Amino acid sequence: MSYEVILGNVARFIRLSPEEVGYFTSLLKKKKLRKKTFFLEAGEICTETAFVVSGCLRSYSVDKDGNEHTLIFAPAGWWASDLYSILSGQPSTLNIEALEDSEVLIISATSQEDLLTKVPSFERFFRILTG
């Protein structure tokens, strides 16, 4: 799995030096998700953010009557996570499931904090993503 897709996504908003690119990519973990497997299940505390390289993820909640409510579809080039759970440390109310076999790049919340400290332009990048 190459880093071209994620670096293209980042380059739309910020410029990185070769050293910053190397540091950023060193923090990413590659993961394959089979269709119908979960990146995150409701009740878990979210500790990671996924960037979809290929495939598609769906973020949804389930109400008290068992009805599913889709919040986002995350095709290739999109990010998926539960920002509220990451920031609050509270269990997620979301499920994030692979709709098809998918490849993702994952950054942990801890690594993301380190990234914001060492490469301050990423603070702008993530503000744009969540804004």
Coordinates of N, CA, C and O in Angstrom, one line a residue:
M1 N 0.9 -1.2 0.0 CA 0.0 0.0 0.0 C 0.9 1.2 0.0 O 1.8 1.4 0.8
S2 N 0.6 2.1 -0.9 CA 1.5 3.3 -1.0 C 0.8 4.5 -0.2 O -0.4 4.4 0.1
Y3 N 1.6 5.5 0.0 CA 1.1 6.7 0.7 C 0.6 7.8 -0.2 O 0.2 8.9 0.3
E4 N 0.6 7.5 -1.5 CA 0.2 8.6 -2.5 C -1.2 9.2 -2.2 O -1.3 10.4 -2.3
V5 N -2.2 8.4 -1.9 CA -3.5 8.9 -1.7 C -3.6 9.8 -0.5 O -4.2 10.9 -0.6
I6 N -3.1 9.4 0.6 CA -3.1 10.2 1.8 C -2.3 11.4 1.7 O -2.7 12.5 2.1
L7 N -1.1 11.3 1.0 CA -0.3 12.5 0.9 C -1.0 13.5 -0.1 O -0.9 14.7 0.1
G8 N -1.7 13.0 -1.1 CA -2.4 13.9 -2.0 C -3.6 14.6 -1.2 O -3.8 15.8 -1.5
N9 N -4.2 13.9 -0.3 CA -5.3 14.4 0.5 C -4.7 15.6 1.4 O -5.3 16.7 1.4
V10 N -3.6 15.3 2.0 CA -3.0 16.3 2.9 C -2.5 17.5 2.1 O -2.7 18.7 2.5
A11 N -1.9 17.3 0.9 CA -1.4 18.4 0.1 C -2.4 19.3 -0.5 O -2.1 20.4 -0.9
R12 N -3.7 18.9 -0.4 CA -4.8 19.8 -0.8 C -4.9 21.0 0.1 O -5.4 22.1 -0.2
F13 N -4.4 20.9 1.4 CA -4.5 21.9 2.4 C -3.3 22.5 3.0 O -3.2 23.6 3.4
I14 N -2.2 21.6 3.1 CA -0.9 22.1 3.6 C 0.2 21.6 2.8 O 0.1 20.6 2.2
R15 N 1.4 22.3 3.0 CA 2.6 21.9 2.3 C 3.5 21.2 3.4 O 3.6 21.8 4.5
L16 N 4.1 20.1 3.0 CA 5.0 19.4 4.0 C 6.4 19.3 3.3 O 6.6 19.1 2.1
S17 N 7.4 19.5 4.2 CA 8.8 19.2 3.7 C 9.0 17.7 3.6 O 8.2 16.9 4.2
P18 N 10.0 17.3 2.9 CA 10.3 15.8 2.8 C 10.5 15.2 4.2 O 10.0 14.0 4.4
E19 N 11.1 15.9 5.1 CA 11.3 15.4 6.5 C 9.9 15.2 7.2 O 9.7 14.2 7.9
E20 N 9.0 16.2 7.0 CA 7.7 16.1 7.6 C 6.9 15.0 7.0 O 6.1 14.3 7.7
V21 N 7.0 14.8 5.7 CA 6.3 13.6 5.1 C 6.8 12.3 5.7 O 6.0 11.4 6.0
G22 N 8.1 12.2 5.8 CA 8.7 11.0 6.4 C 8.2 10.7 7.8 O 7.9 9.6 8.2
Y23 N 8.2 11.8 8.6 CA 7.7 11.7 10.0 C 6.2 11.3 10.0 O 5.8 10.3 10.7
F24 N 5.4 11.9 9.2 CA 4.0 11.6 9.2 C 3.7 10.2 8.8 O 3.0 9.5 9.5
T25 N 4.3 9.7 7.7 CA 4.1 8.4 7.2 C 4.6 7.3 8.2 O 4.1 6.2 8.3
S26 N 5.6 7.7 9.0 CA 6.1 6.8 10.0 C 5.1 6.5 11.1 O 5.2 5.5 11.8
L27 N 4.2 7.4 11.3 CA 3.2 7.3 12.3 C 2.0 6.4 11.9 O 1.1 6.1 12.7
L28 N 1.9 6.1 10.6 CA 0.7 5.5 10.1 C 0.9 3.9 10.1 O 2.0 3.4 9.9
K29 N -0.2 3.3 10.4 CA -0.2 1.8 10.4 C -1.2 1.4 9.3 O -2.3 1.9 9.2
K30 N -0.8 0.4 8.5 CA -1.6 -0.1 7.4 C -2.5 -1.2 8.0 O -2.0 -2.0 8.8
K31 N -3.7 -1.2 7.5 CA -4.6 -2.3 8.0 C -5.6 -2.6 6.9 O -6.1 -1.7 6.2
K32 N -6.0 -3.9 6.8 CA -7.0 -4.3 5.9 C -8.2 -4.7 6.7 O -8.1 -5.4 7.7
L33 N -9.4 -4.3 6.2 CA -10.6 -4.6 6.8 C -11.5 -5.4 5.8 O -11.7 -5.0 4.7
R34 N -11.9 -6.6 6.3 CA -12.8 -7.4 5.4 C -14.2 -6.8 5.4 O -14.6 -6.2 6.4
K35 N -14.9 -7.0 4.4 CA -16.3 -6.6 4.3 C -17.1 -7.0 5.6 O -16.9 -8.2 6.0
K36 N -17.9 -6.1 6.1 CA -18.7 -6.4 7.3 C -17.9 -6.5 8.6 O -18.5 -6.9 9.6
T37 N -16.6 -6.1 8.6 CA -15.9 -6.0 9.9 C -15.9 -4.6 10.4 O -16.1 -3.6 9.6
F38 N -15.7 -4.4 11.7 CA -15.7 -3.1 12.3 C -14.4 -2.5 12.5 O -13.5 -3.2 13.0
F39 N -14.3 -1.2 12.2 CA -13.1 -0.4 12.6 C -13.4 0.0 14.0 O -12.5 0.1 14.9
L40 N -14.7 0.4 14.3 CA -15.1 0.8 15.7 C -16.5 0.3 15.9 O -17.3 0.4 15.0
E41 N -16.7 -0.2 17.2 CA -18.1 -0.6 17.5 C -18.6 0.3 18.7 O -17.8 0.7 19.6
A42 N -19.8 0.6 18.6 CA -20.5 1.4 19.7 C -20.1 0.7 21.1 O -20.1 -0.5 21.2
G43 N -19.8 1.6 22.0 CA -19.4 1.1 23.4 C -17.9 1.1 23.6 O -17.5 1.1 24.7
E44 N -17.1 1.1 22.5 CA -15.7 1.2 22.6 C -15.3 2.6 22.7 O -15.9 3.5 22.1
I45 N -14.1 2.9 23.3 CA -13.5 4.2 23.3 C -12.7 4.3 22.0 O -11.8 3.4 21.8
C46 N -13.0 5.3 21.2 CA -12.2 5.4 20.0 C -10.8 6.0 20.3 O -10.7 7.0 21.0
T47 N -9.8 5.3 19.8 CA -8.4 5.8 20.0 C -7.6 6.0 18.7 O -6.4 6.2 18.8
E48 N -8.3 5.8 17.6 CA -7.6 5.9 16.3 C -8.5 6.6 15.3 O -9.7 6.7 15.4
T49 N -7.9 7.1 14.2 CA -8.5 7.7 13.1 C -8.1 6.9 11.9 O -6.9 6.6 11.7
A50 N -9.0 6.6 10.9 CA -8.7 5.9 9.7 C -8.8 6.8 8.5 O -9.7 7.5 8.4
F51 N -7.8 6.6 7.6 CA -7.9 7.2 6.3 C -8.1 6.1 5.3 O -7.4 5.1 5.3
V52 N -9.2 6.2 4.5 CA -9.5 5.1 3.6 C -8.7 5.2 2.3 O -8.8 6.2 1.6
V53 N -7.9 4.2 2.1 CA -7.1 4.1 0.8 C -7.9 3.5 -0.3 O -7.9 4.0 -1.4
S54 N -8.6 2.4 0.0 CA -9.5 1.8 -0.9 C -10.6 1.1 -0.2 O -10.5 0.8 1.0
G55 N -11.7 1.0 -0.9 CA -12.9 0.4 -0.2 C -13.8 1.5 0.2 O -13.8 2.7 -0.2
C56 N -14.7 1.2 1.2 CA -15.6 2.2 1.8 C -16.0 1.8 3.2 O -16.3 0.6 3.4
L57 N -16.1 2.7 4.1 CA -16.5 2.5 5.4 C -17.8 3.3 5.6 O -18.1 4.3 4.9
R58 N -18.6 2.8 6.6 CA -19.9 3.5 6.9 C -19.9 3.7 8.4 O -19.7 2.8 9.2
S59 N -20.2 5.0 8.8 CA -20.3 5.3 10.2 C -21.8 5.5 10.5 O -22.5 6.2 9.8
Y60 N -22.3 4.8 11.5 CA -23.7 4.8 11.8 C -24.0 4.6 13.3 O -23.1 4.1 14.0
S61 N -25.2 5.0 13.7 CA -25.6 4.8 15.1 C -26.9 3.9 15.0 O -27.5 3.8 13.9
V62 N -27.2 3.3 16.1 CA -28.4 2.5 16.2 C -29.3 3.1 17.3 O -28.8 3.3 18.4
D63 N -30.5 3.4 17.0 CA -31.4 4.0 18.0 C -32.0 2.9 18.9 O -31.7 1.7 18.8
K64 N -32.7 3.4 19.9 CA -33.3 2.4 20.9 C -34.2 1.4 20.4 O -34.4 0.4 20.9
D65 N -34.8 1.7 19.2 CA -35.6 0.7 18.5 C -34.9 -0.2 17.5 O -35.5 -1.0 16.9
G66 N -33.6 -0.1 17.5 CA -32.8 -0.9 16.6 C -32.6 -0.4 15.2 O -32.1 -1.2 14.4
N67 N -33.1 0.8 14.9 CA -33.0 1.3 13.6 C -31.6 2.0 13.4 O -31.1 2.7 14.3
E68 N -31.0 1.7 12.2 CA -29.6 2.2 11.9 C -29.8 3.6 11.3 O -30.7 3.8 10.4
H69 N -28.9 4.5 11.7 CA -28.9 5.9 11.1 C -27.5 6.2 10.6 O -26.6 6.4 11.4
T70 N -27.3 6.1 9.3 CA -26.0 6.4 8.7 C -25.7 7.9 8.8 O -26.4 8.7 8.4
L71 N -24.5 8.1 9.3 CA -24.0 9.5 9.4 C -23.1 9.9 8.2 O -23.2 10.9 7.6
I72 N -22.2 9.0 7.8 CA -21.3 9.2 6.7 C -20.9 7.9 6.0 O -20.9 6.9 6.6
F73 N -20.7 8.0 4.7 CA -20.0 7.0 4.0 C -18.6 7.6 3.8 O -18.4 8.7 3.4
A74 N -17.6 6.7 4.0 CA -16.2 7.1 3.8 C -15.5 6.3 2.7 O -15.0 5.2 3.0
P75 N -15.6 6.8 1.4 CA -15.0 6.1 0.3 C -13.5 6.4 0.3 O -13.0 7.2 1.2
A76 N -12.8 5.9 -0.6 CA -11.3 6.1 -0.7 C -11.1 7.7 -0.7 O -11.8 8.4 -1.4
G77 N -10.1 8.1 0.1 CA -9.8 9.5 0.2 C -10.5 10.2 1.3 O -10.3 11.4 1.5
W78 N -11.3 9.5 2.1 CA -12.0 10.1 3.2 C -11.4 9.6 4.6 O -10.8 8.5 4.6
W79 N -11.7 10.3 5.6 CA -11.3 10.0 7.0 C -12.5 9.5 7.7 O -13.6 9.9 7.5
A80 N -12.3 8.6 8.7 CA -13.4 8.1 9.5 C -12.9 7.9 11.0 O -11.8 7.4 11.2
S81 N -13.7 8.4 11.9 CA -13.4 8.3 13.3 C -14.6 8.7 14.1 O -15.6 9.2 13.6
D82 N -14.4 8.7 15.4 CA -15.4 9.3 16.3 C -14.6 10.3 17.2 O -14.1 10.0 18.2
L83 N -14.6 11.6 16.7 CA -13.8 12.6 17.3 C -14.3 12.9 18.7 O -13.5 13.1 19.6
Y84 N -15.6 12.8 19.0 CA -16.1 13.1 20.3 C -15.5 12.0 21.3 O -15.0 12.4 22.4
S85 N -15.5 10.8 20.9 CA -15.0 9.7 21.8 C -13.5 9.9 22.0 O -13.0 9.7 23.1
I86 N -12.8 10.2 20.9 CA -11.3 10.4 21.1 C -11.0 11.6 22.1 O -10.2 11.4 23.0
L87 N -11.7 12.7 21.9 CA -11.4 13.9 22.7 C -12.0 13.7 24.2 O -11.3 14.2 25.1
S88 N -13.1 13.1 24.3 CA -13.7 13.0 25.7 C -13.3 11.7 26.5 O -13.4 11.7 27.7
G89 N -12.8 10.7 25.7 CA -12.5 9.5 26.4 C -13.7 8.7 26.7 O -13.7 7.7 27.4
Q90 N -14.9 9.1 26.2 CA -16.2 8.4 26.5 C -16.4 7.3 25.4 O -15.9 7.5 24.3
P91 N -17.1 6.3 25.8 CA -17.5 5.3 24.8 C -18.2 5.8 23.6 O -19.0 6.7 23.7
S92 N -17.9 5.3 22.5 CA -18.5 5.8 21.2 C -19.9 5.3 21.1 O -20.3 4.3 21.6
T93 N -20.7 6.1 20.5 CA -22.1 5.7 20.2 C -22.2 5.3 18.7 O -23.3 5.0 18.2
L94 N -21.1 5.3 18.0 CA -21.0 5.0 16.6 C -20.4 3.6 16.3 O -19.6 3.1 17.1
N95 N -20.9 3.1 15.2 CA -20.2 1.9 14.6 C -19.6 2.4 13.3 O -20.2 3.2 12.6
I96 N -18.4 1.9 13.0 CA -17.8 2.2 11.7 C -17.4 0.9 11.1 O -16.6 0.1 11.7
E97 N -18.1 0.5 10.1 CA -18.0 -0.8 9.5 C -17.5 -0.7 8.0 O -17.9 0.2 7.3
A98 N -16.8 -1.7 7.6 CA -16.4 -1.8 6.2 C -17.5 -2.3 5.4 O -18.1 -3.4 5.6
L99 N -17.9 -1.6 4.3 CA -19.0 -2.0 3.4 C -18.5 -3.0 2.4 O -19.3 -3.7 1.8
E100 N -17.2 -2.9 2.2 CA -16.5 -3.8 1.2 C -15.1 -4.0 1.7 O -14.7 -3.3 2.7
D101 N -14.4 -5.0 1.2 CA -13.0 -5.1 1.6 C -12.3 -3.8 1.4 O -12.4 -3.1 0.4
S102 N -11.6 -3.3 2.5 CA -11.0 -2.0 2.5 C -9.6 -2.0 3.0 O -9.3 -2.9 3.8
E103 N -8.8 -1.0 2.6 CA -7.5 -0.8 3.1 C -7.5 0.6 3.7 O -8.0 1.5 3.1
V104 N -7.0 0.7 4.9 CA -7.0 1.9 5.6 C -5.6 2.2 6.2 O -4.8 1.3 6.4
L105 N -5.3 3.5 6.4 CA -4.1 3.9 7.1 C -4.6 4.5 8.4 O -5.5 5.3 8.4
I106 N -4.0 4.0 9.5 CA -4.5 4.4 10.9 C -3.5 5.2 11.6 O -2.3 4.9 11.6
I107 N -3.9 6.3 12.2 CA -3.1 7.0 13.1 C -3.7 7.0 14.5 O -4.9 7.3 14.6
S108 N -3.0 6.7 15.5 CA -3.5 6.7 16.9 C -3.7 8.1 17.4 O -3.0 9.0 16.9
A109 N -4.5 8.3 18.4 CA -4.7 9.6 18.9 C -3.4 10.1 19.5 O -3.1 11.3 19.4
T110 N -2.6 9.2 20.2 CA -1.4 9.6 20.7 C -0.4 10.1 19.7 O 0.2 11.2 19.8
S111 N -0.3 9.3 18.6 CA 0.6 9.7 17.5 C 0.1 11.0 16.8 O 0.9 11.9 16.4
Q112 N -1.2 11.2 16.7 CA -1.8 12.4 16.2 C -1.4 13.6 17.0 O -1.0 14.7 16.5
E113 N -1.4 13.5 18.3 CA -1.0 14.6 19.2 C 0.5 14.9 19.0 O 0.9 16.1 19.0
D114 N 1.3 13.9 18.9 CA 2.7 14.1 18.6 C 2.9 14.8 17.3 O 3.8 15.7 17.2
L115 N 2.1 14.4 16.3 CA 2.2 15.0 15.0 C 1.9 16.5 15.1 O 2.6 17.3 14.5
L116 N 0.9 16.9 15.8 CA 0.5 18.3 15.9 C 1.5 19.1 16.6 O 1.7 20.3 16.3
T117 N 2.3 18.5 17.5 CA 3.4 19.2 18.2 C 4.6 19.4 17.3 O 5.1 20.4 17.2
K118 N 4.9 18.3 16.6 CA 6.2 18.3 15.8 C 6.0 18.9 14.4 O 6.9 19.4 13.8
V119 N 4.8 18.9 13.9 CA 4.5 19.5 12.6 C 3.2 20.3 12.7 O 2.1 19.9 12.4
P120 N 3.4 21.6 13.2 CA 2.2 22.4 13.5 C 1.3 22.6 12.4 O 0.1 22.9 12.6
S121 N 1.7 22.5 11.1 CA 0.7 22.8 10.0 C -0.4 21.7 10.0 O -1.4 21.9 9.5
F122 N -0.1 20.6 10.7 CA -1.2 19.6 10.7 C -2.3 20.0 11.6 O -3.5 19.5 11.5
E123 N -2.1 20.9 12.5 CA -3.2 21.5 13.3 C -4.2 22.1 12.4 O -5.4 21.9 12.5
R124 N -3.7 22.9 11.5 CA -4.6 23.6 10.5 C -5.3 22.5 9.6 O -6.5 22.6 9.4
F125 N -4.6 21.5 9.2 CA -5.1 20.4 8.4 C -6.3 19.8 9.1 O -7.4 19.6 8.5
F126 N -6.1 19.3 10.3 CA -7.2 18.6 11.0 C -8.3 19.6 11.4 O -9.5 19.2 11.5
R127 N -8.0 20.9 11.6 CA -9.1 21.9 11.9 C -10.0 22.0 10.6 O -11.2 22.1 10.7
I128 N -9.4 22.0 9.4 CA -10.1 22.1 8.2 C -11.0 20.8 8.0 O -12.2 20.9 7.7
L129 N -10.4 19.6 8.3 CA -11.2 18.4 8.2 C -12.4 18.4 9.1 O -13.5 17.8 8.7
T130 N -12.3 18.9 10.3 CA -13.4 18.8 11.3 C -14.3 20.0 11.2 O -15.4 20.0 11.9
G131 N -13.9 21.0 10.4 CA -14.7 22.2 10.4 C -15.8 22.1 9.4 O -16.9 22.0 9.4

